XYZ file of C-alpha atoms in Angstrom:
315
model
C 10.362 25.009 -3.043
C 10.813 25.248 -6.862
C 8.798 23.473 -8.704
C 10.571 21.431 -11.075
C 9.927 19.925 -14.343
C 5.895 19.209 -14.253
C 4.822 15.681 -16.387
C 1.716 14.153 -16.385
C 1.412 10.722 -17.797
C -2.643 9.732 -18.069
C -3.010 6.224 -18.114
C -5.737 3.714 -17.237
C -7.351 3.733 -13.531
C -5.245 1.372 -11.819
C -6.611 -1.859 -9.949
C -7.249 0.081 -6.455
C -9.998 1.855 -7.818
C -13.708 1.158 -6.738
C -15.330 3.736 -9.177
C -17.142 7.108 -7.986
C -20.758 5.759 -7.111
C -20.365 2.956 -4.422
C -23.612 1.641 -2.355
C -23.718 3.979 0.290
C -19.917 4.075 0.212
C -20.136 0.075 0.325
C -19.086 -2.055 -2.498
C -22.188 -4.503 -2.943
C -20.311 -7.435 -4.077
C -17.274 -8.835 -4.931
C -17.285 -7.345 -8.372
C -16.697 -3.795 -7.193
C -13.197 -4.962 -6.216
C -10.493 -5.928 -9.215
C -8.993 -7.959 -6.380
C -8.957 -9.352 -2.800
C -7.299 -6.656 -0.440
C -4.568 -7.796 1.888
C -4.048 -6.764 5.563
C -0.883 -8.362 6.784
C 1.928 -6.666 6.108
C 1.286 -3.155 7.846
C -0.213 -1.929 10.943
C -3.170 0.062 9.217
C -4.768 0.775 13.091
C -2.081 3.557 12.920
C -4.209 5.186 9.829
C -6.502 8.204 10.738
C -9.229 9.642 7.863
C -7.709 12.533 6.743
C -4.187 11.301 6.423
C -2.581 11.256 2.879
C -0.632 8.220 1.445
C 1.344 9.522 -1.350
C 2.579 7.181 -4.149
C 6.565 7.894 -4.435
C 6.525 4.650 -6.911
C 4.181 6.042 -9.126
C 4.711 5.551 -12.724
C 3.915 9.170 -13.515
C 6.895 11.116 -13.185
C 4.796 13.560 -11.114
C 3.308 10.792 -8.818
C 0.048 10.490 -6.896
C -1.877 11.294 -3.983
C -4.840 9.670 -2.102
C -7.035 11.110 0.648
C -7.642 8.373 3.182
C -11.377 8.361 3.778
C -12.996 5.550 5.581
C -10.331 3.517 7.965
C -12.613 0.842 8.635
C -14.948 0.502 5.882
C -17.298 -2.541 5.339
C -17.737 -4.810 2.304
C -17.911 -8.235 1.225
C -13.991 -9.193 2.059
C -14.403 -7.428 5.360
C -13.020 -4.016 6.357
C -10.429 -2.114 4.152
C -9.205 1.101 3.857
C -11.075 3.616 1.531
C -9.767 6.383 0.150
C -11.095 9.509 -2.568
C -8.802 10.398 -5.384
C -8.663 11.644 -8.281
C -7.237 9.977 -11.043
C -7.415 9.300 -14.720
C -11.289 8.149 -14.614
C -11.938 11.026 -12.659
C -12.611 11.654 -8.331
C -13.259 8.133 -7.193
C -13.464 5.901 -4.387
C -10.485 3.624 -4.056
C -8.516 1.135 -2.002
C -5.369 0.840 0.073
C -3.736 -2.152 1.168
C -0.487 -4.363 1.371
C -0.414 -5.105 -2.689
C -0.843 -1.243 -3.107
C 1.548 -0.472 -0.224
C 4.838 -2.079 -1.734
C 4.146 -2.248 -5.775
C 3.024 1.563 -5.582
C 5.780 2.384 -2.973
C 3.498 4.884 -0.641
C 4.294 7.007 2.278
C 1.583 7.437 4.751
C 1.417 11.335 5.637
C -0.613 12.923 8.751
C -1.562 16.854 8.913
C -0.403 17.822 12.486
C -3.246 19.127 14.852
C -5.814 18.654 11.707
C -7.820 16.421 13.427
C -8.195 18.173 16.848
C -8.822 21.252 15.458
C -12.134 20.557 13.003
C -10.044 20.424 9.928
C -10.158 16.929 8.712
C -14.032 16.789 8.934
C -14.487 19.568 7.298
C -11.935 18.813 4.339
C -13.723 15.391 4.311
C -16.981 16.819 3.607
C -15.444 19.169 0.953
C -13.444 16.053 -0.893
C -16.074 14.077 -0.656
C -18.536 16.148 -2.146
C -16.319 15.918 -5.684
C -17.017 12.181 -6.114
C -17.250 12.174 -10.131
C -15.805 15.261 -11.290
C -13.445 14.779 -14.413
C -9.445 14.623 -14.072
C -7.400 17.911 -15.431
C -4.314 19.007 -14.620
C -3.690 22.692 -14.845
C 0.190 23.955 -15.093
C -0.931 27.323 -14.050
C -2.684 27.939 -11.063
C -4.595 25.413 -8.302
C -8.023 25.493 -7.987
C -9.361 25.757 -5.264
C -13.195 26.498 -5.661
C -15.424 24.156 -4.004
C -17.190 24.160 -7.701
C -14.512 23.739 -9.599
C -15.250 21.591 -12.906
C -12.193 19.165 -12.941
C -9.396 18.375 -10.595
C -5.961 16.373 -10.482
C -4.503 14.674 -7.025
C -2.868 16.773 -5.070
C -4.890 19.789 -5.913
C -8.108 18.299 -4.480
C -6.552 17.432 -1.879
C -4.653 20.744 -1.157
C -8.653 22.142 -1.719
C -10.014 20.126 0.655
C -7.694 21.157 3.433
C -7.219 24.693 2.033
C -11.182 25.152 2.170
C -11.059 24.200 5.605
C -8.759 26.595 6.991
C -5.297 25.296 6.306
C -2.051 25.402 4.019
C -0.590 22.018 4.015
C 2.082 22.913 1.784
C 3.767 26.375 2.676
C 6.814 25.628 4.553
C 9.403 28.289 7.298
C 11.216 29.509 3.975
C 8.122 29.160 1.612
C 5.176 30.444 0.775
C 3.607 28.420 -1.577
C 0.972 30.662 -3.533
C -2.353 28.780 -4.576
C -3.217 31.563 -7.607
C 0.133 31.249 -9.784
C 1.602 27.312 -8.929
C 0.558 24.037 -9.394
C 0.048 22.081 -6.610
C 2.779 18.334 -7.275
C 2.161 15.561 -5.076
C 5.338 16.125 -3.158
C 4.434 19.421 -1.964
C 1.795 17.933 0.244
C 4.355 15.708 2.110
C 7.411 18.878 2.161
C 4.547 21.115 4.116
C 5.142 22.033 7.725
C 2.246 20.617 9.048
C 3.024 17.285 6.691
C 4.674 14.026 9.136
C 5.327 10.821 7.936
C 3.742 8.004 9.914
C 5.368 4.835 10.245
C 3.021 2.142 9.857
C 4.762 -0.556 11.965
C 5.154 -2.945 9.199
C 5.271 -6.841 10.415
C 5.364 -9.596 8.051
C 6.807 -10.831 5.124
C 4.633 -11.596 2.164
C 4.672 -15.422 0.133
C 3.624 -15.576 -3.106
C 3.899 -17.900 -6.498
C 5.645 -16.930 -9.257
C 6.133 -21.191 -11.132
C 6.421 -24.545 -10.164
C 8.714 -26.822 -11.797
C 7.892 -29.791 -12.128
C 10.525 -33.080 -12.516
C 10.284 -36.909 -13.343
C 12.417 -37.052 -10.095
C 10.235 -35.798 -7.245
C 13.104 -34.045 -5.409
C 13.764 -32.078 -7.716
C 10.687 -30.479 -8.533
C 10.625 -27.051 -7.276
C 8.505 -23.584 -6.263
C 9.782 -20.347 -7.303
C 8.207 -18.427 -4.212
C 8.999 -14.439 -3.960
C 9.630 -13.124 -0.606
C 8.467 -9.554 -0.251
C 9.705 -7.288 2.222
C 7.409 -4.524 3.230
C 9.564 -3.206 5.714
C 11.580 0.255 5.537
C 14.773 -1.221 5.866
C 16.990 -4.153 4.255
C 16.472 -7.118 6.335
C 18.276 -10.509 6.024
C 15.352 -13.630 5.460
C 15.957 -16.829 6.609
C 13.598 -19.535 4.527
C 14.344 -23.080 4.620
C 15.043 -24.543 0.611
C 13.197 -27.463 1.040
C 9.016 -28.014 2.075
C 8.520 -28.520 5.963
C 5.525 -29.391 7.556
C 3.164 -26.519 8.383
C 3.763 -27.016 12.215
C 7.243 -26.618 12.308
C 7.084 -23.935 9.722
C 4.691 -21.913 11.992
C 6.828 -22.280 15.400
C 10.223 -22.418 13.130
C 11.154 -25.462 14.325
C 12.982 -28.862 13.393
C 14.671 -26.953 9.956
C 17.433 -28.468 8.468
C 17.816 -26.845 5.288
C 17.830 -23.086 6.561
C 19.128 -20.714 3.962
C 19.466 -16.670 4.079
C 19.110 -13.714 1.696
C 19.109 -10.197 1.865
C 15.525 -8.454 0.692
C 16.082 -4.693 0.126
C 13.744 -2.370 1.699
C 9.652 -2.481 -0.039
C 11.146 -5.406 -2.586
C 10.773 -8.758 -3.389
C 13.332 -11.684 -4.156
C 12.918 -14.829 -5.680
C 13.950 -18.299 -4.368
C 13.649 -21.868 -4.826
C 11.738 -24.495 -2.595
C 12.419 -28.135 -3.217
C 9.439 -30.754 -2.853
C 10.147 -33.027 0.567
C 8.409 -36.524 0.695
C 4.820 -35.682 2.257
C 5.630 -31.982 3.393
C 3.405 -28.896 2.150
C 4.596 -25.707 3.372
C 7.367 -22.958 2.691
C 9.167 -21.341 5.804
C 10.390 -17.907 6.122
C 11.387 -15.590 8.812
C 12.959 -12.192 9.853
C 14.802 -11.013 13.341
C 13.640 -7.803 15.146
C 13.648 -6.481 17.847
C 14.521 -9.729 20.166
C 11.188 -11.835 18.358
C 11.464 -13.771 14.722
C 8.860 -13.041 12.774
C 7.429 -16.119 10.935
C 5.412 -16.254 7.469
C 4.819 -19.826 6.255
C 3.012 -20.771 3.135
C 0.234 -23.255 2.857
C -2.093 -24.713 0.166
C -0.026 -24.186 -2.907
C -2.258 -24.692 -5.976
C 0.227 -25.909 -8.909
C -3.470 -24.847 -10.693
C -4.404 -21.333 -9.309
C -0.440 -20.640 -8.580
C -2.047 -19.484 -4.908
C -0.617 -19.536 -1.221
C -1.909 -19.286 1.820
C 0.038 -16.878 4.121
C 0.207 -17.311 8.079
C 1.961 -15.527 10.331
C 3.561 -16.194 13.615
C 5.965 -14.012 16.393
C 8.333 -15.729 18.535
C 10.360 -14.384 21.424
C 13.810 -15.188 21.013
């Protein structure tokens, strides 16, 4: 496993990130969160605490890994996934969720037998107890001291699981050596222990990018992008022009069908025409014998918001 050219880029916390002293690991109010998390797009049931979603879209060149914390945790826009990382502000509490999934382009990683075996709680306990320690990143060595003065990603999280009995990065052919290497992000998926878990993803994802307006009513337009949070290319049928929201939902009584391709964990851009009284953009994917339906409802010319629905029909 060599280990490459090493660069660190230390920007701003991103949006995900709830700070290091939440309410009893609750945010109080909406104002912990920079934004609403989303829950459609992925089958986060799959997600155990302990598991590691590592950010292979990261804009640092030596991207970023989260420790997922909480699965199920409580606040004022319902249950989200919590995670602790450490990042730019220092270890913090943070978020993951559909807008985090695709933009950040993570992998969700699982430790095999961790859980079973005692590790995860104990490597919990350990990460946990590092909630506002500053970020450093140290080309030499990887800490691993449970009071260690600073730490970067991947080496808390190596720590935490290293503290509790286990090397989640030492593969058949290497032996990765805590005192004299740097711990990168991508070691902690390469491990032997490391699987990647497929999160089932569903739906697509609607949102607003303009409207254009037009003296002639049909020929005012949306510009809606389609994101596809899938792992594969998939073609996505959307129909050009507004339907009504009950035909959009059981994909019915479309006349103006179009298709695209959407590359895998991307987004593409497309038009939708005003039609007389009808509100609502249709789009859908085929897998696995059912069509998967997101349709789009109370555009806001204002807010440039969508509401997103979801429906799955046998075929």
């Amino acid at each position: 496993m060599p280990m490459g050219e090493i660069i660190e880029i230390l920007s701003p916390d991103e949006d995900y990130i709830l700070g290091p002293n939440l309410n009893n690991n609750l945010p109080t109010g909406a104002n912990d969160f920079n934004y609403i998390p989303d829950y459609e797009a992925f089958d986060y049931s799959i997600i155990s605490v302990g598991d590691i979603a590592f950010e292979g879209g990261s804009k640092s060149a030596a991207k970023h890994a989260a420790f997922i914390y909480q699965t199920r945790q409580p606040s004022c826009y319902g249950e989200y996934v919590q995670t602790i990382e450490a990042v730019a502000g220092g270890v913090q509490y943070g978020l993951l969720d559909d807008d985090r999934m695709v933009r950040f382009g993570i992998s969700i990683f699982r430790i095999y037998r961790a859980t079973e075996l005692g590790v995860v709680a104990n490597a919990r306990q350990f990460i946990e107890s590092q909630l506002g320690k500053p970020y450093s990143l140290n080309y030499t060595r990887t800490k691993t001291e449970r009071n260690s003065k600073s730490w970067y990603c991947s080496e808390l999280i190596f720590a935490a699981y290293y503290n509790a009995g286990m090397d989640i990065c030492s593969t058949r052919e290497f032996e990765f050596n805590p005192d004299n290497m740097p711990c990168l992000p991508v070691y902690l998926t390469r491990g032997m222990l490391s699987a990647q878990i497929n999160l089932n993803n569903k739906y697509l994802r609607l949102s607003i990018e303009k409207f254009n307006d037009s003296w002639l009513w049909n020929k005012a337009y949306w510009t809606i992008k389609i994101t596809n949070s899938n792992y594969n290319d998939i073609t996505v049928y959307y129909n050009s022009k507004m339907c009504y929201t009950a035909d959009a939902k059981d994909w019915q009584k479309l006349k103006d069908v179009n298709e695209i391709i959407v590359g895998a964990r991307s987004s593409v851009s497309v038009n939708i025409y005003q039609n007389l009284s009808a509100t609502s953009v249709a789009t859908s994917f085929l897998s696995d014998g059912y069509r998967f339906v997101t349709y789009g409802t109370e555009l806001s010319k204002v807010d440039f918001t969508i509401v997103n629905g979801n429906n799955k029909i046998a075929l």
